Short mmCIF file of C-alpha atoms and ligand atoms in Angstrom, two decimals:
data_model
loop_
_atom_site.label_atom_id
_atom_site.label_comp_id
_atom_site.label_asym_id
_atom_site.label_seq_id
_atom_site.Cartn_x
_atom_site.Cartn_y
_atom_site.Cartn_z
CA MET A 1152 0.00 0.00 0.00
CA SER A 1153 1.50 3.30 -1.06
CA SER A 1154 0.00 5.38 1.77
CA SER A 1155 2.02 3.45 4.36
CA PHE A 1156 5.72 2.90 4.63
CA HIS A 1157 7.61 0.06 6.22
CA LEU A 1158 9.43 0.99 9.41
CA THR A 1159 10.81 -2.15 11.02
CA ARG A 1160 10.05 -5.71 12.09
CA VAL A 1161 9.36 -6.72 15.66
CA LYS A 1162 9.38 -10.46 16.39
CA GLY A 1163 8.96 -11.04 12.68
CA ILE A 1164 5.90 -8.79 12.44
CA PRO A 1165 6.23 -5.97 9.87
CA VAL A 1166 5.51 -2.53 11.37
CA GLU A 1167 4.19 0.14 9.02
CA ILE A 1168 3.48 3.83 9.45
CA HIS A 1169 0.52 5.35 7.64
CA ILE A 1170 1.16 8.86 6.30
CA SER A 1171 -1.68 10.21 8.48
CA TRP A 1172 0.57 9.47 11.44
CA LEU A 1173 3.07 12.10 10.26
CA LEU A 1174 0.36 14.71 10.83
CA VAL A 1175 -0.04 13.47 14.40
CA PHE A 1176 3.73 13.59 14.87
CA PHE A 1177 3.76 17.19 13.70
CA LEU A 1178 0.73 18.32 15.76
CA PHE A 1179 1.96 16.59 18.93
CA SER A 1180 5.47 18.02 18.62
CA VAL A 1181 4.13 21.54 17.99
CA ALA A 1182 1.68 21.38 20.90
CA LEU A 1183 4.31 20.03 23.30
CA ALA A 1184 7.22 22.25 22.24
CA GLY A 1185 5.11 25.35 21.62
CA SER A 1186 2.93 25.50 24.71
CA TYR A 1187 2.85 22.46 27.01
CA TYR A 1188 6.53 22.23 27.99
CA PRO A 1189 7.21 26.00 28.20
CA GLU A 1190 4.32 26.12 30.68
CA MET A 1191 5.19 23.02 32.71
CA ALA A 1192 8.98 23.50 32.73
CA PRO A 1193 9.65 27.22 32.21
CA GLY A 1194 12.97 28.91 31.58
CA LEU A 1195 14.56 26.56 29.02
CA SER A 1196 15.72 27.09 25.45
CA THR A 1197 13.47 26.62 22.43
CA THR A 1198 15.81 23.85 21.25
CA ALA A 1199 15.30 21.98 24.51
CA TYR A 1200 11.50 22.23 24.15
CA TRP A 1201 11.61 20.99 20.58
CA ALA A 1202 13.96 18.13 21.38
CA ALA A 1203 11.74 17.11 24.28
CA GLY A 1204 8.57 17.54 22.18
CA MET A 1205 9.79 15.29 19.40
CA LEU A 1206 11.30 12.73 21.74
CA THR A 1207 8.06 12.55 23.72
CA THR A 1208 6.10 12.05 20.50
CA ILE A 1209 8.38 9.18 19.50
CA ILE A 1210 7.98 7.59 22.94
CA ALA A 1211 4.20 8.08 22.70
CA PHE A 1212 4.35 6.28 19.36
CA ALA A 1213 6.41 3.48 20.88
CA SER A 1214 3.76 2.98 23.56
CA VAL A 1215 1.03 2.66 20.92
CA LEU A 1216 3.24 0.10 19.22
CA LEU A 1217 3.59 -1.79 22.52
CA HIS A 1218 -0.22 -1.80 22.87
CA GLU A 1219 -0.49 -3.43 19.42
CA LEU A 1220 2.33 -5.85 20.23
CA GLY A 1221 0.36 -6.83 23.34
CA HIS A 1222 -2.55 -7.88 21.09
CA SER A 1223 -0.18 -9.48 18.56
CA LEU A 1224 1.86 -11.65 20.89
CA VAL A 1225 -1.23 -13.07 22.59
CA ALA A 1226 -2.82 -13.65 19.15
CA ILE A 1227 0.28 -15.57 18.03
CA SER A 1228 0.20 -17.65 21.20
CA GLU A 1229 -3.45 -18.44 20.35
CA GLY A 1230 -2.34 -19.67 16.92
CA ILE A 1231 -3.36 -16.59 14.92
CA PRO A 1232 -0.49 -15.09 12.87
CA ILE A 1233 -0.25 -11.30 12.52
CA LYS A 1234 0.03 -9.93 9.00
CA LYS A 1235 1.31 -6.51 10.05
CA ILE A 1236 0.96 -3.65 12.51
CA THR A 1237 0.04 -0.25 11.08
CA LEU A 1238 0.27 2.99 13.04
CA PHE A 1239 -2.05 5.74 11.87
CA ILE A 1240 -3.80 8.90 13.02
CA PHE A 1241 -5.93 7.25 15.74
CA GLY A 1242 -3.30 4.85 17.02
CA GLY A 1243 -2.58 1.43 15.67
CA VAL A 1244 -4.04 -1.70 14.15
CA ALA A 1245 -2.63 -5.21 14.40
CA GLN A 1246 -4.00 -7.11 11.42
CA MET A 1247 -4.75 -10.72 12.27
CA GLU A 1248 -4.69 -13.40 9.55
CA ALA A 1249 -7.94 -14.83 10.92
CA GLU A 1250 -10.60 -14.03 13.49
CA PRO A 1251 -10.32 -15.75 16.89
CA LYS A 1252 -12.11 -19.09 16.92
CA THR A 1253 -13.44 -18.92 20.48
CA PRO A 1254 -14.79 -16.16 22.73
CA GLY A 1255 -12.02 -16.99 25.24
CA ALA A 1256 -9.29 -16.39 22.64
CA GLU A 1257 -10.89 -13.14 21.53
CA PHE A 1258 -11.18 -11.95 25.12
CA LYS A 1259 -7.48 -12.64 25.87
CA ILE A 1260 -6.16 -11.16 22.61
CA THR A 1261 -8.25 -8.02 23.01
CA ALA A 1262 -7.63 -7.43 26.70
CA ALA A 1263 -3.86 -7.68 26.16
CA GLY A 1264 -3.78 -4.26 24.42
CA PRO A 1265 -5.43 -2.03 27.05
CA LEU A 1266 -3.66 -4.01 29.79
CA THR A 1267 -0.28 -3.25 28.18
CA SER A 1268 -1.15 0.46 28.02
CA LEU A 1269 -2.37 0.39 31.60
CA ALA A 1270 0.83 -1.33 32.76
CA ILE A 1271 2.99 1.30 31.04
CA ALA A 1272 0.88 4.05 32.64
CA ILE A 1273 1.24 2.54 36.12
CA VAL A 1274 5.04 2.15 35.81
CA LEU A 1275 5.46 5.72 34.54
CA PHE A 1276 3.11 7.24 37.14
CA ALA A 1277 5.05 5.35 39.82
CA LEU A 1278 8.34 6.80 38.51
CA TYR A 1279 6.81 10.26 38.43
CA TYR A 1280 5.49 10.16 41.99
CA LEU A 1281 8.37 8.16 43.56
CA PHE A 1282 11.03 10.51 42.23
CA PRO A 1283 9.27 13.88 42.18
CA ALA A 1284 11.00 16.60 40.18
CA PRO A 1285 8.29 19.14 39.35
CA GLY A 1286 9.17 21.58 36.63
CA ARG A 1287 11.94 19.33 35.22
CA LEU A 1288 11.55 18.51 31.55
CA TYR A 1289 12.16 14.74 31.87
CA SER A 1290 9.73 14.48 34.73
CA GLU A 1291 6.99 16.32 32.86
CA SER A 1292 7.59 14.09 29.82
CA ILE A 1293 7.17 10.99 31.95
CA PHE A 1294 3.92 12.41 33.32
CA PHE A 1295 2.67 13.24 29.83
CA VAL A 1296 3.39 9.77 28.41
CA ALA A 1297 1.92 8.12 31.52
CA ARG A 1298 -1.31 10.07 31.09
CA LEU A 1299 -1.39 9.34 27.37
CA ASN A 1300 -1.17 5.60 28.03
CA LEU A 1301 -3.95 5.83 30.57
CA ILE A 1302 -6.12 7.66 28.00
CA VAL A 1303 -5.30 5.07 25.29
CA SER A 1304 -6.23 2.30 27.68
CA VAL A 1305 -9.52 3.88 28.78
CA PHE A 1306 -10.52 5.11 25.31
CA ASN A 1307 -10.03 1.65 23.84
CA LEU A 1308 -12.27 0.15 26.48
CA ILE A 1309 -15.33 2.09 25.23
CA PRO A 1310 -17.70 -0.77 24.30
CA ALA A 1311 -18.02 0.30 20.65
CA PHE A 1312 -17.15 -2.48 18.22
CA PRO A 1313 -14.50 -2.69 16.67
CA LEU A 1314 -12.69 -0.84 19.48
CA ASP A 1315 -11.11 -3.19 22.04
CA GLY A 1316 -13.97 -2.57 24.49
CA GLY A 1317 -16.50 -3.57 21.81
CA ARG A 1318 -14.56 -6.76 21.07
CA ILE A 1319 -14.43 -7.64 24.75
CA PHE A 1320 -18.18 -6.96 24.92
CA ARG A 1321 -18.73 -9.21 21.89
CA SER A 1322 -16.64 -12.02 23.36
CA LEU A 1323 -18.79 -11.94 26.51
CA ILE A 1324 -22.09 -12.10 24.59
CA TRP A 1325 -20.61 -14.74 22.30
CA HIS A 1326 -19.59 -16.77 25.36
CA PHE A 1327 -23.18 -16.74 26.62
CA ASN A 1328 -25.25 -17.04 23.44
CA LYS A 1329 -22.73 -19.22 21.48
CA ASN A 1330 -23.57 -17.33 18.29
CA MET A 1331 -20.76 -15.20 16.93
CA LEU A 1332 -22.82 -13.47 14.26
CA LYS A 1333 -25.59 -12.43 16.65
CA ALA A 1334 -23.03 -11.39 19.26
CA THR A 1335 -21.31 -9.23 16.65
CA ARG A 1336 -24.59 -7.65 15.61
CA ILE A 1337 -25.37 -6.73 19.20
CA ALA A 1338 -21.85 -5.32 19.71
CA VAL A 1339 -22.02 -3.36 16.44
CA ASN A 1340 -25.44 -1.92 17.35
CA THR A 1341 -24.18 -0.89 20.77
CA GLY A 1342 -21.15 0.67 19.06
CA SER A 1343 -23.43 2.56 16.65
CA ALA A 1344 -25.42 3.91 19.60
CA PHE A 1345 -22.14 5.14 21.12
CA SER A 1346 -21.01 6.71 17.89
CA PHE A 1347 -24.34 8.53 17.44
CA PHE A 1348 -24.09 9.72 21.02
CA ALA A 1349 -20.55 11.02 20.35
CA MET A 1350 -21.66 12.75 17.16
CA GLY A 1351 -24.70 14.30 18.90
CA LEU A 1352 -22.49 15.52 21.71
CA GLY A 1353 -20.09 16.95 19.13
CA PHE A 1354 -22.89 18.90 17.43
CA MET A 1355 -24.12 20.25 20.77
CA MET A 1356 -20.61 21.39 21.69
CA ILE A 1357 -20.34 23.29 18.43
CA PHE A 1358 -23.82 24.84 18.36
CA PHE A 1359 -24.40 25.62 22.02
CA GLN A 1360 -20.89 26.26 23.26
CA GLY A 1361 -19.03 27.21 20.11
CA GLN A 1362 -16.37 24.62 20.89
CA LEU A 1363 -14.67 23.39 17.75
CA TRP A 1364 -13.46 20.31 19.63
CA GLY A 1365 -16.93 18.99 18.84
CA LEU A 1366 -15.75 18.35 15.28
CA TRP A 1367 -13.29 15.83 16.63
CA LEU A 1368 -16.08 13.93 18.38
CA ILE A 1369 -18.21 13.95 15.22
CA PHE A 1370 -15.30 12.63 13.19
CA LEU A 1371 -14.48 9.98 15.76
CA GLY A 1372 -18.12 8.86 16.05
CA TRP A 1373 -18.40 8.60 12.29
CA MET A 1374 -15.19 6.56 12.00
CA ILE A 1375 -16.35 4.12 14.67
CA TYR A 1376 -19.76 3.81 13.02
CA GLN A 1377 -18.20 3.07 9.61
CA ALA A 1378 -15.69 0.60 11.02
CA GLY A 1379 -18.44 -1.26 12.88
CA GLN A 1380 -20.67 -1.55 9.81
CA SER A 1381 -17.85 -2.73 7.56
CA SER A 1382 -16.60 -5.36 9.99
CA TYR A 1383 -20.15 -6.63 10.32
CA SER A 1384 -20.68 -6.99 6.58
CA GLN A 1385 -17.32 -8.72 6.28
CA LEU A 1386 -18.51 -11.21 8.86
CA VAL A 1387 -21.78 -11.71 6.97
CA PHE A 1388 -19.73 -12.62 3.86
CA GLN A 1389 -17.77 -15.02 5.96
CA GLU A 1390 -20.88 -16.66 7.41
CA THR A 1391 -22.84 -16.73 4.13
CA PHE A 1392 -20.05 -18.53 2.32
CA SER A 1393 -18.80 -20.83 5.03
CA GLY A 1394 -19.34 -24.43 3.98
CA VAL A 1395 -20.06 -23.32 0.40
CA LYS A 1396 -17.60 -24.72 -2.14
CA VAL A 1397 -16.14 -22.70 -4.98
CA SER A 1398 -17.48 -25.35 -7.41
CA SER A 1399 -21.09 -24.54 -6.55
CA LEU A 1400 -20.64 -20.82 -7.29
CA MET A 1401 -18.39 -20.81 -10.37
CA SER A 1402 -19.54 -20.53 -13.97
CA THR A 1403 -18.71 -23.60 -15.99
CA ALA A 1404 -19.98 -22.37 -19.36
CA LEU A 1405 -16.44 -21.45 -20.32
CA GLU A 1406 -15.59 -19.45 -23.37
CA THR A 1407 -11.82 -19.30 -23.79
CA VAL A 1408 -9.48 -17.43 -26.13
CA SER A 1409 -6.09 -18.35 -27.57
CA PRO A 1410 -2.94 -16.41 -26.59
CA ASP A 1411 -2.19 -15.80 -30.30
CA LEU A 1412 -5.43 -13.96 -30.89
CA THR A 1413 -4.98 -10.29 -31.87
CA LEU A 1414 -6.76 -7.66 -29.83
CA ASP A 1415 -9.23 -6.69 -32.55
CA GLU A 1416 -10.27 -10.35 -32.70
CA LEU A 1417 -10.51 -10.32 -28.91
CA ALA A 1418 -12.77 -7.27 -29.10
CA GLU A 1419 -15.11 -9.31 -31.35
CA HIS A 1420 -15.22 -12.01 -28.68
CA PHE A 1421 -16.17 -9.49 -26.01
CA LEU A 1422 -18.95 -8.14 -28.23
CA HIS A 1423 -20.36 -11.59 -28.98
CA HIS A 1424 -20.21 -13.19 -25.58
CA LYS A 1425 -20.62 -10.20 -23.29
CA PHE A 1426 -18.33 -11.63 -20.62
CA GLY A 1427 -16.03 -9.35 -18.66
CA ALA A 1428 -13.04 -11.64 -19.08
CA PHE A 1429 -11.84 -14.79 -20.83
CA PRO A 1430 -9.44 -17.47 -19.66
CA VAL A 1431 -6.53 -17.68 -22.09
CA VAL A 1432 -6.11 -21.31 -23.13
CA TYR A 1433 -4.01 -23.03 -25.76
CA GLY A 1434 -4.52 -26.77 -26.25
CA SER A 1435 -4.98 -28.04 -22.75
CA THR A 1436 -2.72 -25.43 -21.14
CA THR A 1437 -4.14 -22.42 -19.33
CA HIS A 1438 -1.94 -19.35 -19.81
CA GLY A 1439 -3.84 -16.67 -17.91
CA LEU A 1440 -6.84 -14.39 -17.94
CA VAL A 1441 -7.63 -11.45 -20.19
CA SER A 1442 -10.21 -8.84 -19.19
CA LEU A 1443 -12.01 -6.00 -20.88
CA GLN A 1444 -9.84 -3.59 -18.86
CA ASP A 1445 -6.68 -5.21 -20.28
CA LEU A 1446 -8.05 -4.59 -23.76
CA LYS A 1447 -9.05 -1.00 -23.03
CA ALA A 1448 -5.57 -0.23 -21.71
CA VAL A 1449 -4.15 -0.62 -25.24
CA PRO A 1450 -4.78 2.21 -27.76
CA ARG A 1451 -7.18 1.06 -30.47
CA GLU A 1452 -4.73 1.61 -33.35
CA ASN A 1453 -2.41 -0.97 -31.79
CA TRP A 1454 -5.06 -3.68 -31.55
CA PRO A 1455 -4.36 -5.43 -34.90
CA ALA A 1456 -0.66 -5.80 -34.06
CA THR A 1457 -1.00 -6.78 -30.39
CA ARG A 1458 -1.63 -10.30 -29.20
CA VAL A 1459 -3.60 -11.48 -26.18
CA SER A 1460 -0.45 -13.07 -24.70
CA SER A 1461 1.16 -9.66 -24.24
CA VAL A 1462 -1.73 -8.00 -22.38
CA MET A 1463 -3.21 -10.88 -20.35
CA THR A 1464 -2.58 -11.47 -16.66
CA PRO A 1465 -0.27 -14.50 -16.72
CA LEU A 1466 -1.39 -17.54 -14.76
CA LYS A 1467 1.22 -17.02 -12.03
CA ASN A 1468 -0.37 -13.63 -11.20
CA CYS A 1469 -3.97 -14.87 -11.34
CA LEU A 1470 -6.02 -15.87 -8.35
CA VAL A 1471 -6.31 -19.64 -8.83
CA LEU A 1472 -8.73 -21.67 -6.72
CA LYS A 1473 -9.53 -25.35 -6.38
CA PRO A 1474 -13.15 -26.44 -6.90
CA ASP A 1475 -13.40 -27.84 -3.37
CA THR A 1476 -12.01 -24.66 -1.73
CA ASP A 1477 -14.30 -23.08 0.86
CA ALA A 1478 -15.71 -19.87 -0.63
CA ALA A 1479 -15.63 -17.99 2.68
CA GLY A 1480 -12.21 -16.40 2.24
CA VAL A 1481 -12.46 -15.76 -1.51
CA MET A 1482 -14.03 -12.27 -1.34
CA MET A 1483 -11.24 -11.12 0.97
CA LYS A 1484 -8.61 -12.67 -1.30
CA MET A 1485 -10.10 -10.92 -4.33
CA ALA A 1486 -10.13 -7.62 -2.49
CA SER A 1487 -6.55 -7.94 -1.30
CA LEU A 1488 -5.33 -8.88 -4.81
CA ASN A 1489 -7.51 -6.14 -6.27
CA THR A 1490 -9.12 -8.50 -8.76
CA GLY A 1491 -12.73 -9.38 -9.48
CA ARG A 1492 -12.13 -12.89 -10.87
CA ALA A 1493 -10.53 -16.20 -10.10
CA LEU A 1494 -9.68 -19.17 -12.29
CA VAL A 1495 -10.84 -22.49 -10.89
CA MET A 1496 -8.47 -25.32 -11.73
CA ASP A 1497 -8.42 -28.99 -10.87
CA GLU A 1498 -5.06 -30.73 -11.29
CA GLY A 1499 -3.84 -28.28 -13.88
CA GLU A 1500 -7.08 -28.32 -15.83
CA LEU A 1501 -9.35 -25.30 -16.08
CA VAL A 1502 -12.82 -26.18 -14.79
CA GLY A 1503 -14.48 -22.84 -14.11
CA LEU A 1504 -14.38 -19.12 -13.57
CA LEU A 1505 -15.55 -17.37 -10.40
CA SER A 1506 -16.32 -13.66 -10.43
CA ARG A 1507 -17.23 -11.22 -7.70
CA THR A 1508 -20.56 -10.78 -9.50
CA ASP A 1509 -21.30 -14.53 -9.10
CA MET A 1510 -20.63 -14.17 -5.39
CA MET A 1511 -22.73 -11.03 -4.94
CA ARG A 1512 -25.62 -12.79 -6.70
CA PHE A 1513 -25.30 -15.67 -4.24
CA ILE A 1514 -25.43 -13.29 -1.28
CA GLN A 1515 -28.58 -11.71 -2.72
CA MET A 1516 -30.23 -15.11 -3.18
CA HIS A 1517 -29.20 -16.15 0.28
CA MET A 1518 -30.73 -13.01 1.79
CA VAL A 1519 -33.99 -13.36 -0.13
CA LEU A 1520 -34.45 -17.10 0.33
CA GLY A 1521 -32.79 -17.95 3.59
CA SER A 1522 -33.22 -15.11 6.04
CA ASP A 1523 -33.32 -17.04 9.28
CA GLN A 1524 -31.79 -14.27 11.38
ZN1 ZN B 2944 -6.15 -2.27 21.11
#
């Protein structure tokens, strides 16, 4: 992803920084160096304030990273690998390869984050109060980072899914009703209620008190609302397709094209068959997939002299599925590879084509015919 850059690896987990985090770095440093430190520890040079401001921001960032590592290490010990950790404007996200299988696992993985933040806060508060040095820059920095960790810990415990608190809430409901989907729906609805409350509060702050901080609450509420809805629909995909095999969704009425075909001949094929893509096959060998977009990317005057083989997506870059693969993860795979189609192959032989449209149609049918929720 181009909007994030790789920073380092911790215990084999890639750590990325999203560009929105740079804005936070800037704002934090300015606020600390420009007003907070001069007020708390007066009489020092501008350089000292800036050095302390930036250093504090980096330490604040490190504590967010530790929070995410808390989640990650427990997840790994529960058998769920971590794809990567990304730090962005609101903090961090540790991306798990799969959702926890049991409410107990989810509870432990989720609680590990706020507990890590809380532990850091307690240690730093202890340092601050055991060795009091009011007005000293290092002491004020310790206090600032301690308070920040306490805020991170408490904020994340708001029971609004997908915040940590919402996940803990879900794991508890899930534990009692044994139904992950229903538990998620309850947690998402509770989260939506929280986000509407936050947005309402934000509007009131702006209109009745003229406080622009209300905008922040509106933004935050909206982000939580969006995140809750999207994680719910992802789960619905997962549930709708679990136990459904790729073979029962794919199209088997295959129309293929040869790699030697020129693009103006290919255009004819698109016009006749009205498919969005064709598998490229020669003899019994599948070479790849060619889509309407691949064709459109070539200027029309070059069509007669260009062959399918030079514009197709070669097989090694295609999403290839087996007919007996569970369809549950396919939507996610398509999204992460930024493709709308997969070739279905059985022992080297092409047996079908599965498109996102086929899958959306299935979801529609499923909702119309089998709405047992
Ligand atoms: Zn967390």
